[in-house]
CSV table of C-alpha atoms in Angstrom, one decimal:
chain,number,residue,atom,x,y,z
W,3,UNK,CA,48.5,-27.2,34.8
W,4,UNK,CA,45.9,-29.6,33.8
W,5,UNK,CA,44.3,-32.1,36.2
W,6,UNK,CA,43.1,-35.5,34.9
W,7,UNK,CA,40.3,-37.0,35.5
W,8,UNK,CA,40.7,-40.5,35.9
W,9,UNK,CA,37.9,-42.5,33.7
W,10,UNK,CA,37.2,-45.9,31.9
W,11,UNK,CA,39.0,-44.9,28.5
W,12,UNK,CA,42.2,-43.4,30.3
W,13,UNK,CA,42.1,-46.5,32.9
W,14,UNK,CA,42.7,-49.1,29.7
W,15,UNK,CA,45.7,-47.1,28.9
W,16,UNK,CA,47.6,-47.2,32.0
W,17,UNK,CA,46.5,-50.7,32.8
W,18,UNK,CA,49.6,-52.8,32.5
W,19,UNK,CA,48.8,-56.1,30.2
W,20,UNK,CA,50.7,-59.4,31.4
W,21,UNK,CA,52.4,-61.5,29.1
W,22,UNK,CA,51.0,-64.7,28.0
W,23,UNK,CA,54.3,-66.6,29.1
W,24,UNK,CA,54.1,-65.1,32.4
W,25,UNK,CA,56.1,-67.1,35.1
W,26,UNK,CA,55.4,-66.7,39.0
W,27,UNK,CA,56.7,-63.6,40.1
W,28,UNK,CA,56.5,-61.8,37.2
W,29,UNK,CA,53.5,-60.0,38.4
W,30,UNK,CA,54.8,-59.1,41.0
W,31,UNK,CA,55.6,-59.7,45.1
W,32,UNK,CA,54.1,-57.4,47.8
W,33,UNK,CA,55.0,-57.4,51.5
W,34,UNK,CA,51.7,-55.7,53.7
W,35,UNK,CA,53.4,-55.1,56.9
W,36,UNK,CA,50.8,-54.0,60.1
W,37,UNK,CA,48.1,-55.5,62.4
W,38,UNK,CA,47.9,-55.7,66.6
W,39,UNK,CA,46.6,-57.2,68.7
W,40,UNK,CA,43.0,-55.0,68.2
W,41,UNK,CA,43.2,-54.9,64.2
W,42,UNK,CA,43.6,-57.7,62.6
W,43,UNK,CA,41.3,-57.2,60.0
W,44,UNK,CA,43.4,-53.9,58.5
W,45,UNK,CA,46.3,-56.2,56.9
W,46,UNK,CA,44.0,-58.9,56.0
W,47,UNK,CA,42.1,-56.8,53.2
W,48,UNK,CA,45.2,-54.7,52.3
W,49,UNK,CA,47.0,-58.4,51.3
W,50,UNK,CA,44.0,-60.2,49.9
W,51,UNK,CA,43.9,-56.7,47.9
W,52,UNK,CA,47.1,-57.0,46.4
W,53,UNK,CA,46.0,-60.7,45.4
W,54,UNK,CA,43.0,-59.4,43.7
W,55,UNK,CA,44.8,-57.1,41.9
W,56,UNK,CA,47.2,-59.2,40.1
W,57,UNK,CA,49.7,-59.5,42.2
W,58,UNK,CA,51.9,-63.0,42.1
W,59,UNK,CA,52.7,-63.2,45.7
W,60,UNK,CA,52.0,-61.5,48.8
W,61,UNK,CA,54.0,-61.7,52.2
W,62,UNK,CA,51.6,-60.8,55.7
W,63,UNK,CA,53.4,-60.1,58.3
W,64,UNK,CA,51.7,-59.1,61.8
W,65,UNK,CA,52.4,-59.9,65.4
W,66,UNK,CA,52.4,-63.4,66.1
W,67,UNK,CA,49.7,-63.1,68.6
W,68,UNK,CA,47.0,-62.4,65.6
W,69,UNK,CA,49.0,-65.1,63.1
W,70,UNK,CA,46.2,-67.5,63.7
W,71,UNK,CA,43.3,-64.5,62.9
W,72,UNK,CA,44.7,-63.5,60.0
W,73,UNK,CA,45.6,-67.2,58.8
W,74,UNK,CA,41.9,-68.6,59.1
W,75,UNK,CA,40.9,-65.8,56.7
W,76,UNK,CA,42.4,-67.4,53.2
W,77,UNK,CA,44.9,-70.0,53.1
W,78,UNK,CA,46.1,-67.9,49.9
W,79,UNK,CA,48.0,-65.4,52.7
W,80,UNK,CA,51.8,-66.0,53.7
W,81,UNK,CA,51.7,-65.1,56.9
W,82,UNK,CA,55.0,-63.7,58.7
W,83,UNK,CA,55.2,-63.6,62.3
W,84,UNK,CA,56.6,-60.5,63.9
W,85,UNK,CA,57.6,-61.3,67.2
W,86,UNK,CA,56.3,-57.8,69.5
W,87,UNK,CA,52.8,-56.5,69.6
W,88,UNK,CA,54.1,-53.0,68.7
W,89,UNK,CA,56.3,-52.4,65.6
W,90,UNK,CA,60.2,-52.5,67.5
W,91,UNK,CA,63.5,-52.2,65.9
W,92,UNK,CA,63.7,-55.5,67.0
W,93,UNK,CA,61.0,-56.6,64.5
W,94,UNK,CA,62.0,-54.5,62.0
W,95,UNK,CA,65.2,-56.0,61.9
W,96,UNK,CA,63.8,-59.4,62.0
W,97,UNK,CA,62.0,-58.8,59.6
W,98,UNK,CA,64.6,-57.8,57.3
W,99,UNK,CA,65.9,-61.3,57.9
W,100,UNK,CA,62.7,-63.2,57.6
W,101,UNK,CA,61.8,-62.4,54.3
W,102,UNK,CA,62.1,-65.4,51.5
W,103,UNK,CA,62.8,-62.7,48.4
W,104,UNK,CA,62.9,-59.4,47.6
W,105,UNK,CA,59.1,-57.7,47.8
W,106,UNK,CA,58.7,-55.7,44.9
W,107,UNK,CA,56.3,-53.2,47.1
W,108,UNK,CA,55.7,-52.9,50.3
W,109,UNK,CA,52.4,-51.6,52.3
W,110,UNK,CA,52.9,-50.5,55.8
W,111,UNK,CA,50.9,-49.2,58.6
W,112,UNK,CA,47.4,-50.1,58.5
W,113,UNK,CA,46.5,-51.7,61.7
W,114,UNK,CA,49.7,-51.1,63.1
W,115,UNK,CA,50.6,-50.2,66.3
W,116,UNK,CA,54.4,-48.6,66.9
W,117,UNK,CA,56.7,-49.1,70.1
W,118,UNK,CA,58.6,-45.9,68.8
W,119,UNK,CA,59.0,-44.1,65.5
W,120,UNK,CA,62.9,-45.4,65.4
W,121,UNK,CA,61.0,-48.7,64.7
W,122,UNK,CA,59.4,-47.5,61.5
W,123,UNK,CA,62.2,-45.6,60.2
W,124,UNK,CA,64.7,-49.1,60.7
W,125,UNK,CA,61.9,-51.0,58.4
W,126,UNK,CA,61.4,-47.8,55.7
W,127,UNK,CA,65.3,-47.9,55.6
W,128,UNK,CA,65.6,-51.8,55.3
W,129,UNK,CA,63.3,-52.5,52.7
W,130,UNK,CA,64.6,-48.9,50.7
W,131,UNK,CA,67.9,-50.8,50.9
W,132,UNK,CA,66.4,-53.8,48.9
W,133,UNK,CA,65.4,-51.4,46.3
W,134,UNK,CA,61.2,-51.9,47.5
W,135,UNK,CA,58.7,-49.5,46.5
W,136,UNK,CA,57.1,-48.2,49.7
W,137,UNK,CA,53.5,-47.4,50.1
W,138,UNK,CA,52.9,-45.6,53.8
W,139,UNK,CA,48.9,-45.2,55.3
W,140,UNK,CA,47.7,-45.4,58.8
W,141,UNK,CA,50.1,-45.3,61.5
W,142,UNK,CA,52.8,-44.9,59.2
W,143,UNK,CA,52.0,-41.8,58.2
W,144,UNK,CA,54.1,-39.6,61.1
W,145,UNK,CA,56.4,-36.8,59.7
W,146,UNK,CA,59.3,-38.8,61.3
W,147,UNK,CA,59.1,-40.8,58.0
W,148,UNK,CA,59.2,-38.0,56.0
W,149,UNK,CA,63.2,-37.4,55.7
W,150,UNK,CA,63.5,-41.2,54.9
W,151,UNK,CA,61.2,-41.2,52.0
W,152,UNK,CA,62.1,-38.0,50.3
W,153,UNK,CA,62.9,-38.2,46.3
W,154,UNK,CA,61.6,-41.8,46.3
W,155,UNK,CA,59.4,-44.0,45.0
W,156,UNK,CA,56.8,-43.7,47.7
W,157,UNK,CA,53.2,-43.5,47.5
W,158,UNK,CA,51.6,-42.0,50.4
W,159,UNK,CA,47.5,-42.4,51.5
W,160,UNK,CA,46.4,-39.8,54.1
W,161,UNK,CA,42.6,-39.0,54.8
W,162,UNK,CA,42.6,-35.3,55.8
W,163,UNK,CA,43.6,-35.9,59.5
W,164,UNK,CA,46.5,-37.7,58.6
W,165,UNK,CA,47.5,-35.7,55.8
W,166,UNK,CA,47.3,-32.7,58.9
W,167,UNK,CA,49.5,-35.3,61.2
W,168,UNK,CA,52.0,-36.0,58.5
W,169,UNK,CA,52.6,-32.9,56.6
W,170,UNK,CA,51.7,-30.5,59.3
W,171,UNK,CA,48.9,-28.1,56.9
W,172,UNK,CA,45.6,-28.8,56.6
W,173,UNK,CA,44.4,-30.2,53.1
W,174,UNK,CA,42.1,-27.3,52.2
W,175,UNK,CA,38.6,-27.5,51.8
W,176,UNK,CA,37.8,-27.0,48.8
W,177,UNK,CA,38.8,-29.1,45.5
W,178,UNK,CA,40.9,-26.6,44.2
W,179,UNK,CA,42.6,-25.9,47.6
W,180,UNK,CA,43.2,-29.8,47.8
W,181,UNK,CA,44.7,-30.1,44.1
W,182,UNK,CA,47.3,-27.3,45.2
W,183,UNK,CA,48.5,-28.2,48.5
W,184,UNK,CA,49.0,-32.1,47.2
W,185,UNK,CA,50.7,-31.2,44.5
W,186,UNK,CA,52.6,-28.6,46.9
W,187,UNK,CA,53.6,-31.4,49.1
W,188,UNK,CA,54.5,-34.3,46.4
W,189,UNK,CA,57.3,-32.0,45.0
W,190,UNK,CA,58.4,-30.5,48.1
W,191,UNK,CA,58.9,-34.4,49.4
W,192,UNK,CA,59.7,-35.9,46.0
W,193,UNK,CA,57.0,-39.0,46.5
W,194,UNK,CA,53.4,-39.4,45.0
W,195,UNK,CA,50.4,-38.0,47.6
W,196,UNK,CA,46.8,-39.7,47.1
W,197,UNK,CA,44.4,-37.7,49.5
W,198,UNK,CA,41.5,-39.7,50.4
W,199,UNK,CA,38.0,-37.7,50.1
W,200,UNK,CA,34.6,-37.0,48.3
W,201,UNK,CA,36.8,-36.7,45.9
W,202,UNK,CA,41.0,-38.1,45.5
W,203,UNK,CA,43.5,-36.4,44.7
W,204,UNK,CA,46.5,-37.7,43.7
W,205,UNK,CA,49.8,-35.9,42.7
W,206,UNK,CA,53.8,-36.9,42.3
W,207,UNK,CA,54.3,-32.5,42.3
W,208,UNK,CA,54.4,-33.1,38.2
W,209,UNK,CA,51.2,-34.7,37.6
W,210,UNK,CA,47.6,-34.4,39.4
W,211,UNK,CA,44.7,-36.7,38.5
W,212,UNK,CA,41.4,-36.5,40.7
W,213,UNK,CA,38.6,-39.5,41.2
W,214,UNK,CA,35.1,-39.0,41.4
W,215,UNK,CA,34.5,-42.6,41.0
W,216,UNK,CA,33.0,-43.9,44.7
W,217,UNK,CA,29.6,-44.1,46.5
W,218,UNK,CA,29.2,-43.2,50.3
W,219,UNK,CA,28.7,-46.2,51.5
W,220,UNK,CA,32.7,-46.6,51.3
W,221,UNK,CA,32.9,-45.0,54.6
W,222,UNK,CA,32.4,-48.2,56.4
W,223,UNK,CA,36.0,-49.5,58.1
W,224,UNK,CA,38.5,-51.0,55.6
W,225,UNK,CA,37.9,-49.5,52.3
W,226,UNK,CA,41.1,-47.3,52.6
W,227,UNK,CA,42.9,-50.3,53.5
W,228,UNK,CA,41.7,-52.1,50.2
W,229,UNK,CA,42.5,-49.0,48.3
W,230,UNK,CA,46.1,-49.8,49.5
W,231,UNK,CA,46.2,-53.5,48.6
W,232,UNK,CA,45.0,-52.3,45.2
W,233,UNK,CA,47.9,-49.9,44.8
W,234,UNK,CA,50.7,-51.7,46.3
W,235,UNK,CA,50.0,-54.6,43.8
W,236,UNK,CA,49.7,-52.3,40.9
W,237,UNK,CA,52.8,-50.7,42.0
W,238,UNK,CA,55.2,-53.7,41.9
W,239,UNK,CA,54.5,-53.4,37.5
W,240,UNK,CA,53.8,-49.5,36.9
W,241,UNK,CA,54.8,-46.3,38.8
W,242,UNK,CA,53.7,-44.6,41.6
W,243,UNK,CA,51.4,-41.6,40.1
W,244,UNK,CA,49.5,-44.5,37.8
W,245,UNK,CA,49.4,-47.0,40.1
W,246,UNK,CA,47.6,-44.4,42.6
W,247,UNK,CA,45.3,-43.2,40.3
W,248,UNK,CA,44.1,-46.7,39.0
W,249,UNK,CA,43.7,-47.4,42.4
W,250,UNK,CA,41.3,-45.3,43.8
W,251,UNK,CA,39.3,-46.0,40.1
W,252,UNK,CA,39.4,-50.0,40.6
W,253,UNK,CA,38.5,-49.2,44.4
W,254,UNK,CA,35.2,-47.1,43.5
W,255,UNK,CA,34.1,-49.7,40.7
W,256,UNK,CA,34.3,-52.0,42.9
W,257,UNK,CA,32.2,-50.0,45.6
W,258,UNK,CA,30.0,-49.1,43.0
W,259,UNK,CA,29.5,-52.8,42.6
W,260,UNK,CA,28.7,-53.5,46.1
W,261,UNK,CA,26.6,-50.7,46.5
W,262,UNK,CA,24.5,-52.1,43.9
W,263,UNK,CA,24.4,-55.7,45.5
W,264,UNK,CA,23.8,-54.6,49.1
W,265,UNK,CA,23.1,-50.7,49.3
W,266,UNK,CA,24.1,-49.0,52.7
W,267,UNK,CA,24.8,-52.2,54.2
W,268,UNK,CA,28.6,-52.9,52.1
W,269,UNK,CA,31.7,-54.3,54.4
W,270,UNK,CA,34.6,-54.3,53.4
W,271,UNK,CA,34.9,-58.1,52.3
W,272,UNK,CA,31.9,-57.1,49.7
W,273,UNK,CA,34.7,-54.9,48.4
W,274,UNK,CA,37.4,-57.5,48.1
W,275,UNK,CA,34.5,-59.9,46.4
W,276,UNK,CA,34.0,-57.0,43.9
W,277,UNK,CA,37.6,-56.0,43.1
W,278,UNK,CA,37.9,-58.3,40.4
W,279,UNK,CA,35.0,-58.2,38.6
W,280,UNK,CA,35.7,-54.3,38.7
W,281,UNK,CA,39.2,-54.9,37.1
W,282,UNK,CA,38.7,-57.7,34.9
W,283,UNK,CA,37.1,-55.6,31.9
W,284,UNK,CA,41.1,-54.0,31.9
W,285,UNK,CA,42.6,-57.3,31.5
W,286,UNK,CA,44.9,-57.7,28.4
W,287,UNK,CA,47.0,-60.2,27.4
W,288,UNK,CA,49.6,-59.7,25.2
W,289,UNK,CA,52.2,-62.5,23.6
């Protein structure tokens, strides 16, 4: 089995172009669905992400009691109140009802706090039954999920505690150990594994790319929750294994970038300024 390496060259090729007559909503509509009342922040980069990517639209939603947070940070976020602190069927279901079209992708968990699991499987199932993409990280990744996911397209983002917490096994600890047990655990679930570390991994149990492209000043809070914006977006236009593994390339370009601005001292909103200057050298436009 060969392993790619994700790089500039291969990055152009897998880079969707848009089309010159582009309408709104071609590129694509994303739903980020987290937050409580302690993290606000967590679905705040993961949508302005998606925007920065190239994504059309993207939906917020969060409890209403952090509406007005998350609001104040860019009036270019639609912002969705969800009407409990905790994730509840009840605002799963809500929800469902709430939304003003179909999301092409969805990104759930980051931030997010869950009254029970029953909660998370009602809003996996309602937005599978709309024919959404799912992208799981952070609280959502409990192996609850895991029966409701399987043979989909579903991108998963566990560091290695979570990826211990969802799949049960540790990662391994070294890169060859990683690129086996992801791949291991894409096919066995049928959905597309991107394990955070010194270096990613990423696998759909077919394909495995890896990317060394990151600085360690990315440990500061939110970069995994850009990382997710970043692949949500790209997933609305491309599939899961590409859209992951362009992901955690745009997100280390763009680390790279504010590592060379600010050194040790990066947030996570000198990420998001970043992200496009990182991705606009892949931009194509095509009649």
């Amino acid at each position: 089995m060969a392993v790619i390496t994700i790089n500039l060259p291969l990055a152009k090729k897998l880079m969707p172009p848009r089309k010159a007559t582009a309408k709104k909503g071609d590129s694509g509509t994303v739903i980020v669905v987290g937050g409580s009342r302690y993290y606000h922040g967590a679905p705040v980069f993961t949508s302005m992400a998606a925007l920065r990517s190239g994504t059309d639209l993207v939906y917020t939603a969060v409890p209403r009691s952090i509406t007005t947070e998350v609001r104040s940070f860019s009036p270019a976020l639609i912002v969705l109140p969800l009407p409990d602190d905790k994730l509840t069927v009840g605002s799963a279901n809500r929800l469902a009802a709430m939304m003003p079209r179909k999301p092409d992708s969805a990104a759930i968990g980051m931030g997010m706090s869950i009254a029970r699991q029953e909660a998370l499987t009602a809003l996996v199932r309602n937005l599978k039954e709309k024919g959404t993409k799912l992208l799981l990280d952070a609280s959502a990744l409990v192996p609850d999920v895991l029966p409701e996911i399987k043979d989909t397209n579903t991108i998963v983002t566990p560091h290695a505690g979570e990826y211990r917490r969802l799949f049960g096994e540790d990662p391994g600890g070294t890169e060859k150990e990683r690129v086996a047990n992801v791949q291991k655990m894409a096919k066995k679930h049928g959905i597309t594994v991107l394990l955070k570390g010194p270096t990613d991994v990423v696998s759909d149990g077919r394909r495995v790319g890896i990317n060394r492209t990151h600085n360690c000043a990315m440990t500061v809070g939110g970069t995994g929750d850009v990382l997710s914006g970043v692949a949500a977006g790209l997933l609305c236009k491309i599939d899961p294994f590409e859209a992951s593994l362009l992901a955690v390339y745009f997100n280390g370009l763009a680390g790279n970038l504010s590592f060379n601005r600010v050194g040790l001292h990066m947030t996570s909103t000198d990420l998001l300024e970043d992200l496009p200057h990182a991705m606009k050298r892949f931009d194509e436009i095509v009649k």
